[in-house]
Coordinates of N, CA and C in Angstrom, one line a residue:
M1 N 168.8 77.9 -6.7 CA 169.5 77.6 -5.4 C 168.6 77.3 -4.3
Q2 N 167.4 78.1 -4.3 CA 166.5 77.9 -3.2 C 165.9 76.5 -3.1
Q3 N 165.6 75.9 -4.3 CA 165.0 74.6 -4.3 C 166.1 73.5 -4.0
E4 N 167.3 73.8 -4.4 CA 168.4 72.9 -4.0 C 168.6 72.9 -2.5
L5 N 168.5 74.1 -1.9 CA 168.7 74.2 -0.4 C 167.6 73.5 0.3
K6 N 166.4 73.7 -0.2 CA 165.3 73.0 0.5 C 165.4 71.5 0.4
S7 N 165.9 71.0 -0.7 CA 166.1 69.5 -0.8 C 167.2 69.0 0.1
L8 N 168.2 69.8 0.3 CA 169.2 69.5 1.3 C 168.7 69.5 2.7
F9 N 167.8 70.5 3.0 CA 167.2 70.5 4.3 C 166.4 69.2 4.5
A10 N 165.6 68.8 3.5 CA 164.8 67.6 3.6 C 165.6 66.4 3.8
E11 N 166.8 66.3 3.3 CA 167.7 65.2 3.5 C 168.1 65.1 5.0
I12 N 168.1 66.2 5.6 CA 168.6 66.2 7.1 C 167.4 65.9 8.0
V13 N 166.2 66.6 7.8 CA 165.2 66.4 8.8 C 163.9 65.7 8.2
G14 N 163.9 65.3 7.0 CA 162.8 64.7 6.4 C 161.9 65.7 5.7
L15 N 161.2 65.3 4.6 CA 160.4 66.2 3.8 C 159.3 66.8 4.6
N16 N 158.7 66.1 5.5 CA 157.6 66.6 6.3 C 158.0 67.7 7.3
N17 N 159.2 67.9 7.5 CA 159.7 68.9 8.5 C 160.4 70.0 7.8
V18 N 160.1 70.2 6.5 CA 160.5 71.4 5.7 C 159.3 72.0 5.2
I19 N 158.9 73.1 5.7 CA 157.6 73.8 5.3 C 158.0 74.9 4.4
D20 N 157.5 74.9 3.1 CA 157.8 76.0 2.2 C 156.5 76.5 1.5
D21 N 155.4 76.1 2.0 CA 154.1 76.5 1.5 C 153.6 77.7 2.4
P22 N 153.5 78.9 1.8 CA 153.1 80.1 2.6 C 151.8 79.9 3.3
A23 N 150.9 79.0 2.7 CA 149.6 78.8 3.4 C 149.8 78.1 4.7
L24 N 150.9 77.4 4.9 CA 151.2 76.7 6.2 C 152.1 77.5 7.1
F25 N 152.5 78.7 6.8 CA 153.4 79.4 7.5 C 152.9 80.0 8.8
G26 N 151.6 80.2 8.9 CA 150.9 81.0 9.9 C 151.5 80.9 11.3
P27 N 151.5 79.7 11.9 CA 152.0 79.6 13.3 C 153.5 80.0 13.5
Y28 N 154.2 80.0 12.4 CA 155.6 80.3 12.5 C 156.0 81.7 12.1
T29 N 155.1 82.4 11.4 CA 155.5 83.7 10.8 C 154.7 84.8 11.4
D30 N 153.6 84.5 12.1 CA 152.7 85.6 12.6 C 153.1 85.8 14.1
D31 N 153.6 87.0 14.4 CA 153.9 87.3 15.8 C 152.6 87.3 16.7
F32 N 152.8 87.1 18.0 CA 151.6 87.1 18.9 C 150.9 88.4 18.8
T33 N 151.5 89.5 18.4 CA 150.9 90.8 18.3 C 150.1 90.9 17.0
D34 N 150.4 90.0 16.0 CA 149.8 90.1 14.7 C 150.4 91.4 14.0
H35 N 151.4 92.0 14.5 CA 152.0 93.2 13.9 C 153.1 92.8 13.0
Y36 N 153.9 91.8 13.4 CA 155.0 91.3 12.7 C 154.6 90.0 11.9
V37 N 154.7 90.1 10.6 CA 154.4 88.9 9.7 C 155.5 88.8 8.8
S38 N 156.1 87.6 8.7 CA 157.3 87.4 7.8 C 157.0 86.4 6.8
K39 N 157.9 86.3 5.8 CA 157.9 85.3 4.7 C 159.2 84.7 4.6
P40 N 159.5 83.6 5.3 CA 160.8 82.9 5.2 C 161.0 82.1 4.0
L41 N 162.2 81.8 3.7 CA 162.5 80.8 2.6 C 161.8 79.5 2.9
A42 N 161.9 79.1 4.2 CA 161.3 77.8 4.6 C 161.3 77.8 6.1
V43 N 160.5 76.9 6.7 CA 160.5 76.6 8.1 C 161.1 75.2 8.2
V44 N 162.2 75.1 9.0 CA 162.8 73.8 9.1 C 162.7 73.3 10.6
R45 N 162.3 72.1 10.8 CA 162.0 71.6 12.1 C 162.8 70.4 12.5
P46 N 164.0 70.6 13.1 CA 164.9 69.5 13.5 C 164.3 68.8 14.8
S47 N 164.8 67.6 15.0 CA 164.4 66.9 16.2 C 165.6 66.5 17.1
T48 N 166.8 66.7 16.6 CA 168.0 66.3 17.4 C 169.0 67.5 17.2
T49 N 170.0 67.5 18.2 CA 171.1 68.4 18.1 C 171.9 68.2 16.9
E50 N 172.1 67.0 16.5 CA 173.0 66.7 15.3 C 172.3 67.3 14.1
Q51 N 171.0 67.2 14.0 CA 170.3 67.8 12.8 C 170.5 69.4 12.8
V52 N 170.4 70.0 14.0 CA 170.6 71.4 14.1 C 172.0 71.8 13.6
S53 N 172.9 71.0 14.0 CA 174.3 71.2 13.6 C 174.5 71.2 12.1
K54 N 173.9 70.2 11.5 CA 174.0 70.0 10.0 C 173.3 71.2 9.3
I55 N 172.2 71.6 9.8 CA 171.4 72.8 9.2 C 172.3 74.0 9.3
V56 N 172.9 74.3 10.5 CA 173.7 75.5 10.7 C 174.9 75.4 9.7
K57 N 175.5 74.3 9.6 CA 176.7 74.2 8.6 C 176.2 74.5 7.2
L58 N 175.1 73.9 6.8 CA 174.5 74.1 5.5 C 174.2 75.6 5.2
C59 N 173.6 76.3 6.2 CA 173.2 77.7 6.0 C 174.5 78.5 6.0
A60 N 175.5 78.2 6.7 CA 176.8 78.9 6.7 C 177.4 78.8 5.3
Q61 N 177.3 77.6 4.7 CA 177.9 77.3 3.4 C 177.2 78.1 2.3
Y62 N 175.8 78.2 2.4 CA 175.1 79.0 1.4 C 174.8 80.4 1.8
N63 N 175.4 80.9 3.0 CA 175.2 82.2 3.4 C 173.7 82.6 3.6
V64 N 173.0 81.7 4.3 CA 171.5 81.9 4.5 C 171.3 82.2 6.0
P65 N 170.8 83.4 6.4 CA 170.5 83.7 7.8 C 169.5 82.7 8.4
I66 N 169.7 82.5 9.7 CA 168.8 81.7 10.5 C 168.1 82.5 11.6
V67 N 166.8 82.3 11.7 CA 166.1 82.9 12.8 C 165.6 81.7 13.7
T68 N 166.1 81.5 14.8 CA 165.7 80.4 15.7 C 164.4 80.7 16.4
Q69 N 163.5 79.8 16.5 CA 162.2 80.1 17.0 C 161.8 79.0 18.0
G70 N 161.2 79.4 19.1 CA 160.7 78.4 20.1 C 159.2 78.4 19.9
G71 N 158.4 78.9 20.8 CA 157.0 78.9 20.8 C 156.4 80.1 20.0
N72 N 157.2 81.0 19.5 CA 156.8 82.2 18.8 C 155.9 83.0 19.6
T73 N 156.2 83.2 20.9 CA 155.3 84.0 21.8 C 155.9 85.4 21.9
S74 N 156.9 85.7 21.2 CA 157.5 87.1 21.2 C 156.5 88.2 20.9
L75 N 156.6 89.3 21.6 CA 155.8 90.4 21.3 C 156.6 91.6 20.6
T76 N 157.8 91.2 20.2 CA 158.7 92.3 19.6 C 159.2 91.9 18.2
G77 N 158.7 90.9 17.6 CA 159.2 90.5 16.3 C 160.5 89.8 16.3
A78 N 161.0 89.4 17.5 CA 162.3 88.8 17.6 C 162.4 87.4 17.0
A79 N 161.3 86.7 16.8 CA 161.4 85.4 16.3 C 160.8 85.3 14.9
T80 N 160.8 86.4 14.2 CA 160.3 86.4 12.8 C 161.4 86.9 11.9
T81 N 161.4 86.4 10.6 CA 162.4 86.8 9.6 C 162.2 88.2 9.2
Y82 N 163.3 88.7 8.6 CA 163.2 90.2 8.1 C 163.1 90.3 6.6
R83 N 164.0 89.6 5.9 CA 164.0 89.7 4.4 C 163.2 88.5 3.8
P84 N 162.2 88.9 3.0 CA 161.4 87.8 2.4 C 162.2 86.9 1.5
D85 N 161.9 85.6 1.7 CA 162.4 84.5 0.9 C 164.0 84.4 0.9
A86 N 164.6 84.9 2.0 CA 166.0 84.9 2.1 C 166.5 84.3 3.4
E87 N 165.7 84.1 4.4 CA 166.1 83.6 5.7 C 165.2 82.4 6.0
I88 N 165.7 81.5 6.9 CA 164.9 80.3 7.3 C 164.5 80.5 8.8
V89 N 163.3 80.0 9.1 CA 162.9 79.9 10.5 C 163.3 78.5 11.0
L90 N 164.2 78.4 12.0 CA 164.6 77.1 12.6 C 163.7 76.9 13.8
S91 N 162.6 76.1 13.6 CA 161.7 75.9 14.7 C 162.1 74.7 15.6
M92 N 162.2 75.0 16.9 CA 162.7 74.0 17.8 C 161.6 73.1 18.4
T93 N 160.4 73.2 17.9 CA 159.2 72.6 18.6 C 159.2 71.1 18.5
K94 N 160.0 70.5 17.6 CA 160.1 69.0 17.5 C 161.0 68.4 18.6
M95 N 161.8 69.3 19.3 CA 162.8 68.8 20.2 C 162.2 68.8 21.6
K96 N 161.4 67.8 21.9 CA 160.6 67.8 23.1 C 160.9 66.7 24.2
N97 N 162.0 66.1 24.0 CA 162.4 64.9 24.9 C 162.9 65.3 26.2
V98 N 162.5 64.5 27.2 CA 163.1 64.6 28.6 C 164.4 63.7 28.5
I99 N 165.5 64.3 28.7 CA 166.8 63.5 28.6 C 167.0 62.8 29.9
D100 N 166.8 63.5 31.0 CA 167.0 62.9 32.3 C 166.2 63.7 33.4
A101 N 165.6 63.0 34.3 CA 164.9 63.6 35.4 C 165.4 62.9 36.7
D102 N 166.2 63.7 37.5 CA 166.9 63.1 38.6 C 166.5 63.8 39.9
P103 N 165.6 63.2 40.7 CA 165.2 63.8 42.0 C 166.3 63.8 43.0
L104 N 167.3 62.9 42.9 CA 168.4 62.9 43.8 C 169.3 64.1 43.7
S105 N 169.5 64.6 42.5 CA 170.3 65.8 42.3 C 169.4 67.0 42.1
D106 N 168.1 66.8 42.1 CA 167.2 67.9 41.9 C 167.5 68.6 40.6
T107 N 167.6 67.8 39.5 CA 167.9 68.4 38.2 C 167.0 67.7 37.1
L108 N 166.7 68.5 36.1 CA 165.9 68.0 35.0 C 166.6 68.4 33.7
T109 N 167.0 67.5 32.9 CA 167.7 67.7 31.6 C 166.7 67.5 30.5
V110 N 166.4 68.5 29.7 CA 165.4 68.4 28.6 C 165.9 69.1 27.3
Q111 N 165.3 68.7 26.2 CA 165.6 69.4 24.9 C 164.9 70.7 25.0
A112 N 165.4 71.6 24.1 CA 165.0 73.0 24.2 C 163.6 73.3 23.7
G113 N 163.0 72.4 23.0 CA 161.7 72.6 22.4 C 160.5 72.3 23.3
M114 N 160.8 71.8 24.5 CA 159.7 71.5 25.4 C 159.1 72.8 25.9
T115 N 157.7 72.9 25.9 CA 157.1 74.1 26.5 C 157.3 74.1 28.0
L116 N 157.2 75.3 28.5 CA 157.4 75.5 29.9 C 156.4 74.7 30.7
A117 N 155.1 74.6 30.2 CA 154.1 73.7 30.9 C 154.6 72.3 30.9
E118 N 155.2 71.8 29.8 CA 155.6 70.4 29.8 C 156.8 70.2 30.7
V119 N 157.6 71.2 30.9 CA 158.7 71.1 31.9 C 158.1 71.0 33.3
H120 N 157.1 71.8 33.6 CA 156.4 71.7 34.9 C 155.9 70.3 35.1
E121 N 155.3 69.7 34.1 CA 154.8 68.3 34.2 C 155.9 67.3 34.5
A122 N 157.0 67.5 33.8 CA 158.1 66.6 33.9 C 158.7 66.7 35.3
A123 N 158.8 67.9 35.9 CA 159.3 68.1 37.2 C 158.3 67.4 38.3
E124 N 157.0 67.6 38.0 CA 156.0 67.1 38.9 C 156.0 65.6 38.9
S125 N 156.4 65.0 37.8 CA 156.4 63.5 37.7 C 157.4 62.9 38.6
V126 N 158.4 63.6 39.1 CA 159.4 63.1 40.1 C 159.2 63.9 41.4
N127 N 158.0 64.4 41.6 CA 157.6 65.1 42.9 C 158.6 66.3 43.1
R128 N 158.8 67.0 42.1 CA 159.7 68.3 42.2 C 158.9 69.4 41.5
F129 N 159.5 70.6 41.7 CA 158.9 71.8 41.3 C 159.9 72.7 40.5
F130 N 159.5 73.2 39.3 CA 160.3 74.1 38.6 C 159.6 75.5 38.6
P131 N 160.2 76.5 39.2 CA 159.5 77.7 39.5 C 159.2 78.7 38.4
L132 N 159.9 78.7 37.3 CA 159.7 79.6 36.2 C 158.3 79.5 35.7
S133 N 157.5 80.6 35.7 CA 156.1 80.6 35.3 C 155.7 81.9 34.8
F134 N 154.9 81.9 33.7 CA 154.3 83.2 33.2 C 153.1 82.8 32.3
A135 N 152.4 83.8 31.8 CA 151.2 83.5 31.1 C 151.3 82.7 29.8
A136 N 152.4 82.8 29.1 CA 152.5 82.1 27.8 C 153.2 80.7 28.0
E137 N 153.2 80.1 29.2 CA 153.9 78.9 29.4 C 153.4 77.7 28.7
G138 N 152.2 77.8 28.2 CA 151.6 76.7 27.4 C 152.2 76.6 26.0
N139 N 152.8 77.7 25.5 CA 153.4 77.8 24.2 C 154.9 78.1 24.2
A140 N 155.3 78.9 25.1 CA 156.8 79.3 25.2 C 157.6 78.1 25.5
T141 N 158.7 77.9 24.8 CA 159.6 76.8 25.0 C 160.7 77.2 26.0
I142 N 161.3 76.1 26.6 CA 162.3 76.4 27.6 C 163.6 76.9 27.0
G143 N 163.8 76.6 25.7 CA 165.0 77.1 25.0 C 164.8 78.6 24.8
G144 N 163.6 79.0 24.4 CA 163.3 80.4 24.3 C 163.5 81.2 25.6
C145 N 163.0 80.6 26.7 CA 163.1 81.2 28.0 C 164.6 81.4 28.3
C146 N 165.4 80.5 28.0 CA 166.9 80.6 28.2 C 167.5 81.7 27.3
A147 N 167.1 81.7 26.1 CA 167.7 82.6 25.1 C 167.4 84.1 25.5
C148 N 166.2 84.3 26.1 CA 165.9 85.7 26.4 C 165.9 85.9 28.0
N149 N 166.4 84.9 28.7 CA 166.6 85.0 30.1 C 165.3 85.5 30.8
A150 N 164.2 84.8 30.6 CA 162.9 85.1 31.0 C 162.8 85.3 32.5
G151 N 161.9 86.1 33.0 CA 161.8 86.4 34.4 C 160.6 85.6 35.1
G152 N 159.4 85.9 34.7 CA 158.2 85.3 35.2 C 157.8 85.8 36.6
V153 N 156.7 85.2 37.1 CA 156.1 85.8 38.3 C 156.8 85.4 39.6
A154 N 157.7 84.5 39.6 CA 158.4 84.1 40.8 C 159.8 84.6 40.8
V155 N 160.1 85.6 40.1 CA 161.5 86.1 39.9 C 162.1 86.6 41.2
L156 N 161.3 87.2 42.1 CA 161.8 87.8 43.3 C 162.3 86.7 44.3
R157 N 161.8 85.5 44.2 CA 162.3 84.5 45.1 C 163.3 83.6 44.4
Y158 N 163.1 83.3 43.1 CA 164.0 82.3 42.5 C 164.9 82.9 41.4
G159 N 164.7 84.1 41.1 CA 165.6 84.8 40.1 C 165.1 84.5 38.7
T160 N 165.8 85.0 37.7 CA 165.5 84.9 36.3 C 165.9 83.4 35.9
T161 N 165.6 83.1 34.6 CA 166.0 81.8 34.1 C 167.5 81.5 34.3
R162 N 168.3 82.5 34.1 CA 169.7 82.3 34.3 C 170.1 81.7 35.7
D163 N 169.3 82.0 36.7 CA 169.5 81.5 38.0 C 169.0 80.0 38.2
L164 N 168.3 79.5 37.2 CA 167.6 78.2 37.3 C 168.2 77.2 36.4
V165 N 169.3 77.6 35.7 CA 170.0 76.7 34.7 C 171.4 76.3 35.2
L166 N 171.7 75.0 35.2 CA 173.0 74.6 35.6 C 173.9 74.3 34.4
G167 N 173.3 73.9 33.2 CA 174.1 73.6 32.1 C 173.4 73.7 30.8
V168 N 174.1 73.9 29.7 CA 173.5 74.1 28.4 C 174.2 73.3 27.3
E169 N 173.5 72.9 26.3 CA 174.1 72.3 25.1 C 173.7 73.3 24.0
V170 N 174.7 73.7 23.2 CA 174.6 74.8 22.2 C 175.2 74.4 20.9
V171 N 174.5 74.7 19.8 CA 175.2 74.6 18.4 C 175.7 76.0 18.1
L172 N 177.0 76.0 17.8 CA 177.7 77.3 17.6 C 177.5 77.7 16.1
P173 N 177.8 79.0 15.8 CA 177.6 79.5 14.4 C 178.3 78.7 13.3
D174 N 179.3 77.9 13.6 CA 180.0 77.1 12.5 C 179.5 75.7 12.5
G175 N 178.5 75.4 13.4 CA 177.9 74.1 13.4 C 178.5 73.1 14.5
R176 N 179.6 73.6 15.1 CA 180.1 72.8 16.2 C 179.2 72.7 17.4
I177 N 179.2 71.6 18.2 CA 178.3 71.4 19.3 C 179.1 71.6 20.6
Y178 N 178.7 72.6 21.4 CA 179.2 72.8 22.8 C 178.4 72.0 23.7
N179 N 178.9 71.0 24.4 CA 178.2 70.2 25.4 C 178.6 70.6 26.8
G180 N 177.7 71.4 27.4 CA 178.0 71.9 28.8 C 176.8 71.4 29.7
L181 N 176.3 70.2 29.4 CA 175.2 69.7 30.2 C 175.6 69.2 31.6
R182 N 176.1 70.1 32.4 CA 176.6 69.7 33.7 C 175.6 69.8 34.8
R183 N 175.5 68.9 35.7 CA 174.5 68.9 36.8 C 175.1 69.4 38.1
L184 N 176.4 69.6 38.1 CA 177.2 70.0 39.3 C 176.8 71.4 39.7
R185 N 176.4 71.5 41.0 CA 176.0 72.9 41.5 C 177.2 73.7 41.9
K186 N 178.1 73.0 42.5 CA 179.3 73.8 43.0 C 180.4 73.5 41.9
D187 N 180.4 74.3 40.9 CA 181.3 74.1 39.8 C 182.1 75.5 39.6
N188 N 183.3 75.6 40.2 CA 184.0 76.8 40.2 C 185.2 76.7 39.3
T189 N 185.2 75.8 38.3 CA 186.3 75.6 37.4 C 186.2 76.4 36.1
G190 N 187.2 77.1 35.8 CA 187.2 77.8 34.5 C 186.2 78.8 34.3
Y191 N 185.9 79.2 33.0 CA 185.0 80.2 32.6 C 183.6 79.6 32.6
D192 N 182.6 80.4 32.9 CA 181.2 80.0 32.9 C 180.6 80.3 31.6
F193 N 180.9 79.5 30.6 CA 180.4 79.7 29.2 C 178.8 79.7 29.2
K194 N 178.2 79.0 30.1 CA 176.8 78.9 30.1 C 176.1 80.3 30.1
D195 N 176.6 81.2 30.9 CA 176.0 82.5 31.0 C 176.2 83.4 29.8
L196 N 177.1 83.0 28.9 CA 177.2 83.7 27.6 C 176.0 83.5 26.8
F197 N 175.5 82.3 26.8 CA 174.3 82.0 25.9 C 173.0 82.3 26.5
L198 N 172.9 82.3 27.9 CA 171.6 82.7 28.5 C 171.4 84.2 28.4
G199 N 170.3 84.5 27.7 CA 170.0 86.0 27.5 C 170.7 86.5 26.2
S200 N 171.3 85.6 25.4 CA 172.0 86.1 24.2 C 171.0 86.2 23.0
E201 N 169.8 85.8 23.2 CA 168.8 85.9 22.1 C 169.2 85.1 20.8
G202 N 170.0 84.1 21.0 CA 170.4 83.2 19.9 C 171.5 83.8 19.0
T203 N 172.1 84.9 19.4 CA 173.0 85.6 18.5 C 174.4 84.9 18.5
I204 N 174.8 84.1 19.4 CA 176.1 83.5 19.4 C 176.0 82.0 19.5
G205 N 174.7 81.4 19.4 CA 174.6 80.0 19.4 C 173.1 79.6 19.6
I206 N 172.8 78.4 19.2 CA 171.4 77.9 19.3 C 171.4 76.9 20.5
I207 N 170.6 77.2 21.5 CA 170.5 76.3 22.7 C 169.6 75.1 22.3
T208 N 170.1 73.9 22.4 CA 169.4 72.7 22.0 C 169.0 71.9 23.2
A209 N 169.6 72.0 24.4 CA 169.2 71.3 25.6 C 169.7 72.0 26.8
V210 N 169.1 71.8 27.9 CA 169.4 72.5 29.2 C 169.3 71.6 30.4
V211 N 170.1 71.9 31.4 CA 169.9 71.2 32.7 C 169.3 72.2 33.7
L212 N 168.2 71.9 34.2 CA 167.4 72.9 35.0 C 167.5 72.5 36.5
K213 N 167.5 73.5 37.4 CA 167.4 73.2 38.8 C 166.0 72.9 39.2
L214 N 165.8 71.9 40.1 CA 164.4 71.6 40.6 C 164.4 71.9 42.1
F215 N 163.2 72.0 42.6 CA 163.0 72.3 44.0 C 162.0 71.4 44.6
P216 N 161.9 71.2 45.9 CA 160.9 70.3 46.5 C 159.5 70.7 46.1
G217 N 158.7 69.6 45.9 CA 157.3 69.9 45.5 C 156.5 70.5 46.6
C218 N 155.5 71.3 46.3 CA 154.7 72.0 47.3 C 153.4 71.3 47.4
E219 N 153.0 70.8 48.6 CA 151.8 70.1 48.8 C 150.6 71.0 48.9
R220 N 150.7 72.2 49.5 CA 149.6 73.1 49.6 C 150.1 74.5 49.1
K221 N 149.1 75.2 48.5 CA 149.4 76.6 48.0 C 148.3 77.5 48.5
R222 N 148.6 78.7 48.8 CA 147.6 79.7 49.2 C 147.9 81.0 48.5
N223 N 146.8 81.7 48.1 CA 146.9 83.0 47.5 C 146.3 84.0 48.4
R224 N 147.0 85.2 48.5 CA 146.5 86.3 49.4 C 146.4 87.5 48.5
F225 N 145.4 88.3 48.8 CA 145.2 89.6 48.0 C 145.3 90.8 49.0
L226 N 146.0 91.8 48.6 CA 146.1 93.0 49.3 C 145.6 94.1 48.5
L227 N 144.7 95.0 49.1 CA 144.2 96.1 48.4 C 144.7 97.4 49.1
S228 N 145.2 98.3 48.4 CA 145.7 99.5 49.0 C 145.6 100.7 48.0
E229 N 145.2 101.8 48.5 CA 145.1 103.0 47.6 C 146.5 103.5 47.2
Q230 N 147.5 103.2 47.9 CA 148.9 103.7 47.6 C 149.9 102.5 47.7
Y231 N 150.9 102.6 46.8 CA 151.9 101.5 46.8 C 152.6 101.4 48.1
S232 N 152.9 102.5 48.8 CA 153.6 102.4 50.1 C 152.8 101.6 51.1
G233 N 151.4 101.8 51.1 CA 150.6 101.1 52.0 C 150.6 99.6 51.7
C234 N 150.7 99.2 50.5 CA 150.7 97.8 50.1 C 152.0 97.2 50.6
R235 N 153.1 97.9 50.5 CA 154.4 97.4 51.0 C 154.4 97.2 52.5
E236 N 153.8 98.1 53.2 CA 153.8 98.0 54.7 C 152.9 96.8 55.1
A237 N 151.8 96.6 54.4 CA 150.9 95.5 54.7 C 151.5 94.2 54.4
S238 N 152.4 94.1 53.4 CA 152.9 92.9 53.0 C 154.1 92.4 53.9
E239 N 154.6 93.3 54.7 CA 155.8 92.9 55.5 C 155.4 91.7 56.5
P240 N 154.3 91.8 57.2 CA 154.1 90.7 58.1 C 153.8 89.4 57.4
I241 N 153.2 89.5 56.2 CA 153.0 88.2 55.4 C 154.4 87.6 55.0
Q242 N 155.3 88.5 54.6 CA 156.6 88.0 54.2 C 157.3 87.4 55.4
D243 N 157.2 88.0 56.5 CA 157.9 87.5 57.7 C 157.3 86.1 58.1
E244 N 156.0 86.0 57.9 CA 155.3 84.7 58.3 C 155.7 83.6 57.3
S245 N 155.8 83.9 56.0 CA 156.0 82.9 55.0 C 157.2 83.1 54.1
R246 N 158.3 83.6 54.7 CA 159.4 84.0 53.9 C 160.0 82.9 53.1
F247 N 160.0 81.7 53.7 CA 160.7 80.6 53.0 C 159.8 79.8 52.1
F248 N 158.5 80.3 52.0 CA 157.6 79.5 51.1 C 156.9 80.4 50.1
S249 N 157.0 81.7 50.2 CA 156.4 82.6 49.2 C 157.1 82.6 47.9
D250 N 156.4 82.5 46.8 CA 156.9 82.6 45.5 C 157.1 84.0 45.0
S251 N 156.1 84.8 45.2 CA 156.1 86.2 44.6 C 155.1 87.1 45.4
F252 N 155.3 88.4 45.2 CA 154.5 89.4 45.9 C 154.0 90.4 44.8

């Protein structure tokens, strides 16, 4: 059954995008901590939402669990399989396309496999700024950021990832595709299904594309350092800086 399933995966994504050689598993099965190491049935790398949908339907038919993986920057084992040779890693790293970059609406629509650094570059290409940022942005994917509702260093000003997403496209557990790629900022109609998936860790659907909020580009940046023996002193010293640059500061 395993070989039959791998052949069916290959029919969907191509033979080169089904990895079943343990010698090639490293980047997909070793957690950033090197504490969690897994042995999946295969690593499958789709490049379109339709391929993800077909893979999910196939896994549902054969009762094979799926672990969706972005940049594999987790420190908790959340993106590694549990049972050896019984689960697949669904790697989103091939889904890297910019679907739409619109400076008029200040939105960026991208596939979920783009790294956060690549999202920054796409925003800068239209003279805009996407504020989510943290140390692993060169590897972490935007889909993973959405799935775990990442915070980052600018969370005090811009909020978590949930506050930076306008719409999502998701493959549901039965393979159906939910298309909620809306760019409308004032959308008060019906239920906000988007927020069900943001922070869900992939438990109720696989995020395949997102619409992100952009902000005006910043021409100049300044860093300031405060040293204090006590936290309360640091807070007091930061108040005049906040008053001076309240509308421009990213984080404190």
